[in-house]
Each structure stands twice: as structure tokens, then as C-alpha cells.
Amino acid sequence: MTPSLLGRVRGCLSSPARCLSHLHCFGLQESGLRETVGQMLEEMQQNEWKVVYCDFLYADGSLKQLLISLGDALHLLRVRSTIHTIKDLIEALNHKLREDSCKGLIICLDHAESVSSFTSSAINAFFDFPNFIDQENPLVRILTLGERSWQAINATNFTIGQIPVPEFYFPIMDKDDCISLLCEVLPEVESSLVKFVVDAAYIHCISPNRLAKLVLRVHDEIEAASKTDKTSIRNLNFSAAFCRKAMAEMLGTNTVVLDAKKENAKPKVEQQPDYLVMPVFQRYLLLASFCASNNAISTDKRFFIKHHGREKRSAKREIRLEEKAQLKDFDPKTADLQVNREYGSSLFFEKFQGINID
């Protein structure tokens, strides 16, 4: 995530222009949109901004339910007994903002795609309410989050408002950005452990939220074990076992082994025999092909294509070669028998465990 992108979002949110009442940030879940925006809003809260969170999905197309949840988040029921209409929200919010000493109010609404379940008039009235806040009161901003752009939501549903909404796209984070974000979000975890876990798990999962849970789990297990084992948490060999176990349970990477002796510990896959990795139907197909092609090279039709032009041909010579071939022993070679035995034993072992086929 580039710092310039967050700087533009923060600049729009803190802009003194009152006509700018709505911003939209969008990106896939793997982009770390919610984690990054949440970290930014926490920093703004420390700078005397008030932030509340709501969800369009929870409202389920009911403007009344959306206003009630927003009133609960803002503690407006202390000012007004009911918040059922836009007018109730504006009056209660004007009264509360006069008492609060803050730079502004940011209302963060998740799952912006769910606005399609609201009527056009209701959702337009909701997004327009910041313009009716008294001028002497602090700014009010609406920040929506979703996986689709606001333009796409408008095109597929209805036209919301007349002023274009500033949009910010959050691309999928690369490994370095993910490490930086997790180090900021998880200050209690050492940066070396965050880098170690992300390096190992990034090829299996790119979601910062899932990686954060994985890092926390590995950190908690290592701390619990280090109290009894007296082993340093910086010991990568000690950390690799817990990381491998957590990845197997949370990501399903049962065959991943971490090599902590290298400077950059990279996951590698355990090597297994080909006849165990290969699907069953392919093993049967190979057995059938071995049986079907168990002929001498001179009698195979491919011989004539492969050796065309290398020696003179004649009808008598071909007949004589065929007669000699019929007298030869057509048993497979030792190597072919060994390959057939390996494939056959793997198939029998899956079907009839415990039977000795030797």
C-alpha cells in the first residue's frame, strides 16, 4: 500500500470543504482494505477526530434500522428518545456536536454494495444529511467501504446524489506491504517473527486479515511454550514448528516444511514418490499402457518412423525380422517389472490395506 494513497484519503477526510461529504474506498478482501483504513482512522481518532462504524448489510434495506444502529453508535439516544427519521438524526447530531470538542465526525459504513437493497429516495436522503449540519458545528464525513467502485454500484442500481464521489482503489498488497502493515497493526509481536511467518505463508494466503490471525496464533503459542522451555522467541528453529502447525490447521498446508537454517526461510514441499502423488486413474492408465506396449522395438510401428532411412528395407528382410521376433521371449525387462510392481502395490495398498503382495 503506497503512503500517497493513504495520504490522499486522509487529506479528503480532513478537508475543510463542506461540499465533500462522502468518500468511497474499494478493493478486494485480500487487499487489506479494512485493516488499512481501520489503522488510518485510529490515527485520526488520536488527533481529536470522532469515528463511528456501521454496516449497510446489517440494516438489510431498512433506513430505520440503519438510523437506529447509527444512533446507538453515536450515543444519540441520550439526546433524543427515538432516531427513526433523517430529521431526528440531524437534530440529535447538531445538539451533540455542539457539546463535543472534536475536529469532525467520520461515519464509516461497510459493505457499500448493500445499498441496492434500499430505495433510491431513502438512500439519497441519507447521504445528503451532512449538508444539513449547522455550519458552526464540526465537519461530518461519510466513508463507505466495499469491493466494487461507487460508479459500478451506481450503474447497476440507481443514481445516488448529483456530485461525483471521490473513489480510492486499494490493490492487493504485496509481501513487503503486508509485513509493514502487520508490524503496525500488531506492535506487540516482534517484527522478525512477523516477517518469518509472512514469508512462509504468503504463497498460500495473501489476505492480511488471515495472516494477522496466523501471526497472533504463532506468537501466543511460542510465548506459552517459551515460559516452560526457556527458549528464545528469536530462535527460528523453535518458531518453525509452531508456524508449521498453525499453517496446517488454518491454511491446510500439511506438506510444508520450513527451513530455518537459511537466511530467508522459504517453504519447500516434501518430495514424495511419483506413484503416490499421481491420481489413481493415471496409475491404472500407465499400467494399461505398459501392458499394451510390451513388444520388442523392432515390431513396434513407431520403429519405422524413428529409423526411416537409416537402413535398407525389403519385404524379405521384414518377414525375416518378424519370424525372428516371434521366436524371442517377450517377457518385460526387469526395470519394467519394477515400475509395474510399484504402481500396482500403491493401488493394492489403497484398496486392501494390510495385504502383503510380495
Coordinates of C-alpha atoms in Angstrom, one line a residue:
M1 CA 0.0 0.0 0.0
T2 CA 1.6 3.3 -1.1
P3 CA 1.7 6.0 1.5
S4 CA 0.5 8.5 -1.1
L5 CA -2.8 6.7 -1.4
L6 CA -3.5 6.9 2.3
G7 CA -2.4 10.5 2.3
R8 CA -5.0 11.3 -0.3
V9 CA -7.7 9.6 1.6
R10 CA -6.7 11.3 4.9
G11 CA -6.5 14.6 3.1
C12 CA -10.0 14.3 1.7
L13 CA -11.4 13.3 5.1
S14 CA -9.8 16.2 6.9
S15 CA -10.6 18.8 4.1
P16 CA -12.5 21.8 5.4
A17 CA -14.7 21.8 2.3
R18 CA -18.3 21.0 3.5
C19 CA -19.5 20.1 0.0
L20 CA -17.2 17.0 0.2
S21 CA -19.4 14.8 2.5
H22 CA -18.9 11.3 1.0
L23 CA -15.8 9.3 0.1
H24 CA -15.6 5.7 -1.1
C25 CA -12.8 3.2 -0.8
F26 CA -12.9 -0.1 -2.6
G27 CA -10.8 -3.2 -3.1
L28 CA -10.9 -7.0 -2.7
Q29 CA -10.8 -8.6 0.8
E30 CA -7.2 -9.7 0.1
S31 CA -6.1 -6.1 -0.4
G32 CA -6.3 -5.4 3.3
L33 CA -8.7 -2.5 2.7
R34 CA -10.5 -2.7 6.1
E35 CA -7.3 -3.2 8.1
T36 CA -5.5 -0.3 6.4
V37 CA -8.5 2.1 6.7
G38 CA -9.0 1.0 10.3
Q39 CA -5.4 1.8 11.2
M40 CA -5.8 5.2 9.5
L41 CA -9.0 6.0 11.3
E42 CA -7.4 5.0 14.7
E43 CA -4.6 7.6 14.0
M44 CA -7.2 10.2 13.2
Q45 CA -9.1 9.4 16.4
Q46 CA -5.9 10.2 18.3
N47 CA -5.9 13.6 16.5
E48 CA -9.3 14.6 18.0
W49 CA -11.5 13.1 15.3
K50 CA -14.6 11.1 16.2
V51 CA -15.1 7.8 14.3
V52 CA -18.1 5.5 14.4
Y53 CA -18.7 2.3 12.4
C54 CA -21.9 0.9 10.9
D55 CA -22.9 -1.6 8.3
F56 CA -25.3 -1.5 5.3
L57 CA -25.5 -5.2 5.4
Y58 CA -26.9 -5.3 8.9
A59 CA -29.6 -2.7 8.0
D60 CA -30.9 -5.0 5.3
G61 CA -32.6 -2.3 3.2
S62 CA -34.3 -0.6 6.2
L63 CA -33.4 3.0 6.6
K64 CA -35.0 3.0 10.1
Q65 CA -32.7 0.1 11.2
L66 CA -29.7 2.0 9.7
L67 CA -30.6 5.1 11.7
I68 CA -31.2 3.2 14.9
S69 CA -27.8 1.5 14.6
L70 CA -26.1 4.8 13.8
G71 CA -27.9 6.4 16.8
D72 CA -26.6 3.7 19.1
A73 CA -23.0 4.1 17.8
L74 CA -23.2 7.9 18.3
H75 CA -25.0 7.6 21.7
L76 CA -27.7 9.9 20.4
L77 CA -30.4 8.2 22.4
R78 CA -29.3 10.3 25.4
V79 CA -30.1 13.4 23.4
R80 CA -33.3 12.2 21.7
S81 CA -35.5 9.3 22.7
T82 CA -36.0 8.0 19.1
I83 CA -33.9 8.2 15.9
H84 CA -36.3 6.9 13.2
T85 CA -36.0 9.6 10.5
I86 CA -33.4 11.7 8.9
K87 CA -34.8 14.8 10.6
D88 CA -34.3 13.1 14.0
L89 CA -30.7 12.2 13.2
I90 CA -29.9 15.8 12.1
E91 CA -31.4 17.4 15.2
A92 CA -29.8 15.0 17.6
L93 CA -26.4 15.2 15.8
N94 CA -26.5 19.0 15.8
H95 CA -27.1 19.1 19.5
K96 CA -24.4 16.5 20.2
L97 CA -21.7 18.2 18.0
R98 CA -22.2 21.5 19.9
E99 CA -21.2 19.7 23.1
D100 CA -18.4 17.6 21.7
S101 CA -15.0 19.2 21.2
C102 CA -13.7 17.4 18.1
K103 CA -12.4 18.3 14.7
G104 CA -15.1 16.3 12.9
L105 CA -17.1 13.2 12.7
I106 CA -16.4 10.3 10.3
I107 CA -19.1 7.7 9.8
C108 CA -17.6 4.5 8.3
L109 CA -20.1 2.3 6.6
D110 CA -19.0 -1.2 5.4
H111 CA -20.5 -3.4 2.6
A112 CA -21.4 -0.5 0.3
E113 CA -22.8 -2.9 -2.3
S114 CA -25.8 -3.5 0.0
V115 CA -27.2 0.0 -0.8
S116 CA -29.0 -1.8 -3.6
S117 CA -31.5 -3.1 -1.0
F118 CA -32.5 0.5 -0.1
T119 CA -35.0 2.6 -2.0
S120 CA -33.5 5.4 -4.1
S121 CA -35.2 8.2 -2.2
A122 CA -34.2 6.8 1.2
I123 CA -30.5 6.3 0.4
N124 CA -30.2 9.7 -1.3
A125 CA -31.7 11.4 1.7
F126 CA -29.2 9.6 4.0
F127 CA -26.1 10.6 2.0
D128 CA -27.4 14.2 1.8
F129 CA -27.9 14.7 5.6
P130 CA -24.3 16.0 6.3
N131 CA -25.2 19.1 4.2
F132 CA -27.8 20.0 6.8
I133 CA -25.5 20.0 9.7
D134 CA -25.1 23.5 11.2
Q135 CA -22.1 25.5 9.8
E136 CA -20.7 26.2 13.3
N137 CA -20.6 22.5 14.1
P138 CA -17.6 20.3 13.2
L139 CA -17.5 18.5 9.8
V140 CA -19.3 15.3 9.1
R141 CA -17.9 12.8 6.6
I142 CA -19.4 9.5 5.3
L143 CA -16.8 6.9 4.3
T144 CA -18.1 3.8 2.6
L145 CA -16.1 0.6 2.0
G146 CA -16.8 -2.2 -0.5
E147 CA -15.3 -4.4 -3.1
R148 CA -16.9 -2.6 -6.1
S149 CA -16.4 1.0 -7.2
W150 CA -19.1 3.6 -6.4
Q151 CA -19.5 4.2 -10.1
A152 CA -20.3 0.5 -10.7
I153 CA -22.7 0.5 -7.8
N154 CA -24.5 3.5 -9.3
A155 CA -24.6 1.9 -12.8
T156 CA -26.2 -1.3 -11.6
N157 CA -28.6 0.1 -9.1
F158 CA -29.6 3.8 -9.3
T159 CA -28.1 7.3 -9.3
I160 CA -27.1 8.4 -5.8
G161 CA -26.6 12.1 -5.5
Q162 CA -25.6 14.7 -8.0
I163 CA -21.9 15.4 -7.0
P164 CA -19.3 12.8 -8.1
V165 CA -18.0 10.8 -5.2
P166 CA -14.2 10.6 -4.7
E167 CA -13.1 7.0 -5.1
F168 CA -9.9 5.3 -4.0
Y169 CA -8.9 1.8 -5.2
F170 CA -6.8 -0.4 -2.8
P171 CA -4.9 -3.0 -4.8
I172 CA -3.9 -6.4 -3.4
M173 CA -0.9 -5.9 -1.2
D174 CA 2.5 -7.5 -1.9
K175 CA 4.5 -9.3 0.7
D176 CA 6.6 -6.3 1.8
D177 CA 3.5 -4.1 2.2
C178 CA 1.7 -6.8 4.1
I179 CA 4.7 -7.1 6.5
S180 CA 4.8 -3.4 7.1
L181 CA 1.0 -3.3 7.8
L182 CA 1.1 -6.2 10.2
C183 CA 4.0 -4.7 12.1
E184 CA 2.0 -1.5 12.6
V185 CA -1.2 -3.3 13.5
L186 CA 0.5 -5.8 15.8
P187 CA 3.0 -3.8 17.8
E188 CA 3.1 -6.5 20.5
V189 CA 4.6 -9.0 18.1
E190 CA 8.3 -8.8 17.1
S191 CA 8.9 -7.7 13.6
S192 CA 11.3 -10.6 12.9
L193 CA 8.5 -13.1 13.8
V194 CA 6.0 -11.2 11.6
K195 CA 8.4 -11.4 8.7
F196 CA 9.2 -15.0 9.3
V197 CA 5.5 -16.1 9.3
V198 CA 4.5 -14.0 6.3
D199 CA 7.5 -15.2 4.3
A200 CA 6.4 -18.8 5.0
A201 CA 2.6 -18.3 4.5
Y202 CA 2.3 -15.7 1.7
I203 CA 2.4 -18.2 -1.1
H204 CA -0.6 -20.0 0.5
C205 CA -2.6 -16.9 1.7
I206 CA -2.5 -13.2 0.7
S207 CA -5.2 -11.9 3.0
P208 CA -3.7 -9.6 5.6
N209 CA -6.6 -10.4 8.0
R210 CA -5.9 -14.1 7.8
L211 CA -2.1 -13.6 8.1
A212 CA -2.6 -11.4 11.1
K213 CA -4.6 -14.2 12.9
L214 CA -1.8 -16.6 11.9
V215 CA 0.9 -14.4 13.3
L216 CA -1.0 -13.9 16.6
R217 CA -1.6 -17.6 17.0
V218 CA 2.1 -18.4 16.4
H219 CA 3.1 -15.7 18.7
D220 CA 0.8 -16.8 21.5
E221 CA 1.9 -20.5 21.2
I222 CA 5.6 -19.5 21.2
E223 CA 5.2 -17.3 24.3
A224 CA 3.3 -20.1 26.1
A225 CA 6.0 -22.7 25.2
S226 CA 8.9 -20.4 25.9
K227 CA 7.9 -20.0 29.5
T228 CA 8.4 -23.6 30.2
D229 CA 11.1 -24.4 27.6
K230 CA 13.2 -21.3 28.3
T231 CA 13.9 -21.0 24.6
S232 CA 14.3 -17.6 23.0
I233 CA 11.5 -16.4 20.8
R234 CA 14.1 -15.3 18.2
N235 CA 15.1 -18.9 17.7
L236 CA 13.7 -19.6 14.2
N237 CA 14.1 -23.4 14.6
F238 CA 11.9 -23.1 17.7
S239 CA 9.4 -20.9 15.9
A240 CA 9.2 -23.1 12.7
A241 CA 7.4 -26.0 14.4
F242 CA 4.6 -23.7 15.7
C243 CA 4.4 -21.9 12.4
R244 CA 4.1 -25.2 10.5
K245 CA 1.4 -26.5 12.9
A246 CA -0.6 -23.3 12.7
M247 CA -0.4 -23.2 8.9
A248 CA -1.5 -26.8 8.6
E249 CA -4.6 -26.1 10.8
M250 CA -5.5 -22.7 9.4
L251 CA -4.4 -22.9 5.8
G252 CA -4.3 -26.6 5.1
T253 CA -0.6 -26.7 4.3
N254 CA 0.2 -30.2 5.6
T255 CA 3.2 -30.8 3.4
V256 CA 5.0 -27.5 4.1
V257 CA 8.3 -27.7 5.9
L258 CA 10.2 -24.5 7.0
D259 CA 13.9 -24.4 6.7
A260 CA 15.1 -22.0 9.3
K261 CA 18.8 -22.5 8.7
K262 CA 18.6 -20.3 5.6
E263 CA 18.8 -16.6 6.0
N264 CA 15.4 -16.1 4.3
A265 CA 13.3 -19.1 5.4
K266 CA 11.3 -20.3 2.4
P267 CA 8.8 -23.1 2.4
K268 CA 9.5 -26.2 0.4
V269 CA 7.4 -29.1 -0.3
E270 CA 8.3 -32.6 0.8
Q271 CA 9.2 -34.9 -2.1
Q272 CA 7.0 -37.9 -2.5
P273 CA 7.3 -40.9 -4.9
D274 CA 5.5 -40.1 -8.2
Y275 CA 3.3 -43.2 -7.9
L276 CA 1.9 -41.7 -4.6
V277 CA 1.3 -38.2 -5.9
M278 CA -0.3 -39.4 -9.1
P279 CA -4.1 -39.8 -9.2
V280 CA -5.4 -43.4 -9.1
F281 CA -6.9 -43.3 -12.6
Q282 CA -3.5 -42.3 -14.0
R283 CA -1.8 -45.2 -12.4
Y284 CA -4.3 -47.6 -14.0
L285 CA -3.7 -45.9 -17.3
L286 CA 0.0 -46.3 -17.0
L287 CA -0.4 -50.0 -16.1
A288 CA -2.5 -50.5 -19.2
S289 CA -0.1 -48.7 -21.4
F290 CA 2.8 -50.8 -20.1
C291 CA 0.9 -54.0 -20.9
A292 CA -0.2 -52.8 -24.3
S293 CA 3.3 -51.7 -25.4
N294 CA 5.1 -54.8 -24.1
N295 CA 6.5 -55.6 -27.5
A296 CA 10.0 -55.7 -29.0
I297 CA 11.2 -52.5 -30.5
S298 CA 11.5 -54.0 -34.0
T299 CA 7.9 -55.0 -34.1
D300 CA 6.6 -51.6 -33.0
K301 CA 5.1 -49.4 -35.8
R302 CA 7.0 -46.4 -34.3
F303 CA 10.2 -48.2 -35.3
F304 CA 9.7 -47.4 -38.9
I305 CA 9.1 -43.7 -38.3
K306 CA 12.1 -43.4 -35.9
H307 CA 14.6 -45.3 -38.1
H308 CA 13.3 -44.4 -41.5
G309 CA 16.2 -44.0 -44.0
R310 CA 18.9 -45.4 -41.7
E311 CA 19.0 -48.9 -43.2
K312 CA 17.8 -50.5 -46.4
R313 CA 14.3 -52.1 -46.4
S314 CA 13.0 -55.0 -48.2
A315 CA 9.9 -57.3 -47.9
K316 CA 12.1 -60.4 -47.3
R317 CA 14.0 -58.6 -44.6
E318 CA 10.9 -57.5 -42.8
I319 CA 9.4 -61.0 -43.0
R320 CA 12.6 -62.5 -41.6
L321 CA 12.7 -60.0 -38.8
E322 CA 9.1 -60.8 -37.9
E323 CA 9.9 -64.5 -37.8
K324 CA 12.9 -63.9 -35.5
A325 CA 10.8 -61.7 -33.3
Q326 CA 8.2 -64.4 -32.8
L327 CA 10.8 -66.7 -31.5
K328 CA 12.1 -64.3 -28.9
D329 CA 10.9 -64.1 -25.4
F330 CA 8.5 -61.2 -25.0
D331 CA 8.8 -61.0 -21.2
P332 CA 9.2 -57.4 -19.9
K333 CA 12.5 -56.2 -18.7
T334 CA 13.4 -56.1 -15.0
A335 CA 13.0 -52.3 -14.9
D336 CA 9.5 -52.5 -16.4
L337 CA 8.6 -55.2 -13.8
Q338 CA 9.8 -53.0 -11.0
V339 CA 7.8 -50.0 -12.2
N340 CA 4.7 -52.1 -12.7
R341 CA 5.1 -53.5 -9.2
E342 CA 5.4 -50.0 -7.6
Y343 CA 2.2 -48.8 -9.3
G344 CA 0.4 -52.0 -8.6
S345 CA 1.4 -52.1 -4.9
S346 CA 0.3 -48.5 -4.4
L347 CA -3.1 -49.3 -5.9
F348 CA -3.5 -52.5 -3.8
F349 CA -2.4 -50.7 -0.7
E350 CA -5.2 -48.1 -1.1
K351 CA -7.8 -50.8 -1.7
F352 CA -6.7 -53.6 0.5
Q353 CA -4.5 -52.3 3.4
G354 CA -2.7 -55.0 5.3
I355 CA -2.4 -57.5 2.4
N356 CA 1.2 -58.4 1.5
I357 CA 1.5 -58.5 -2.3
D358 CA 5.1 -59.8 -2.3

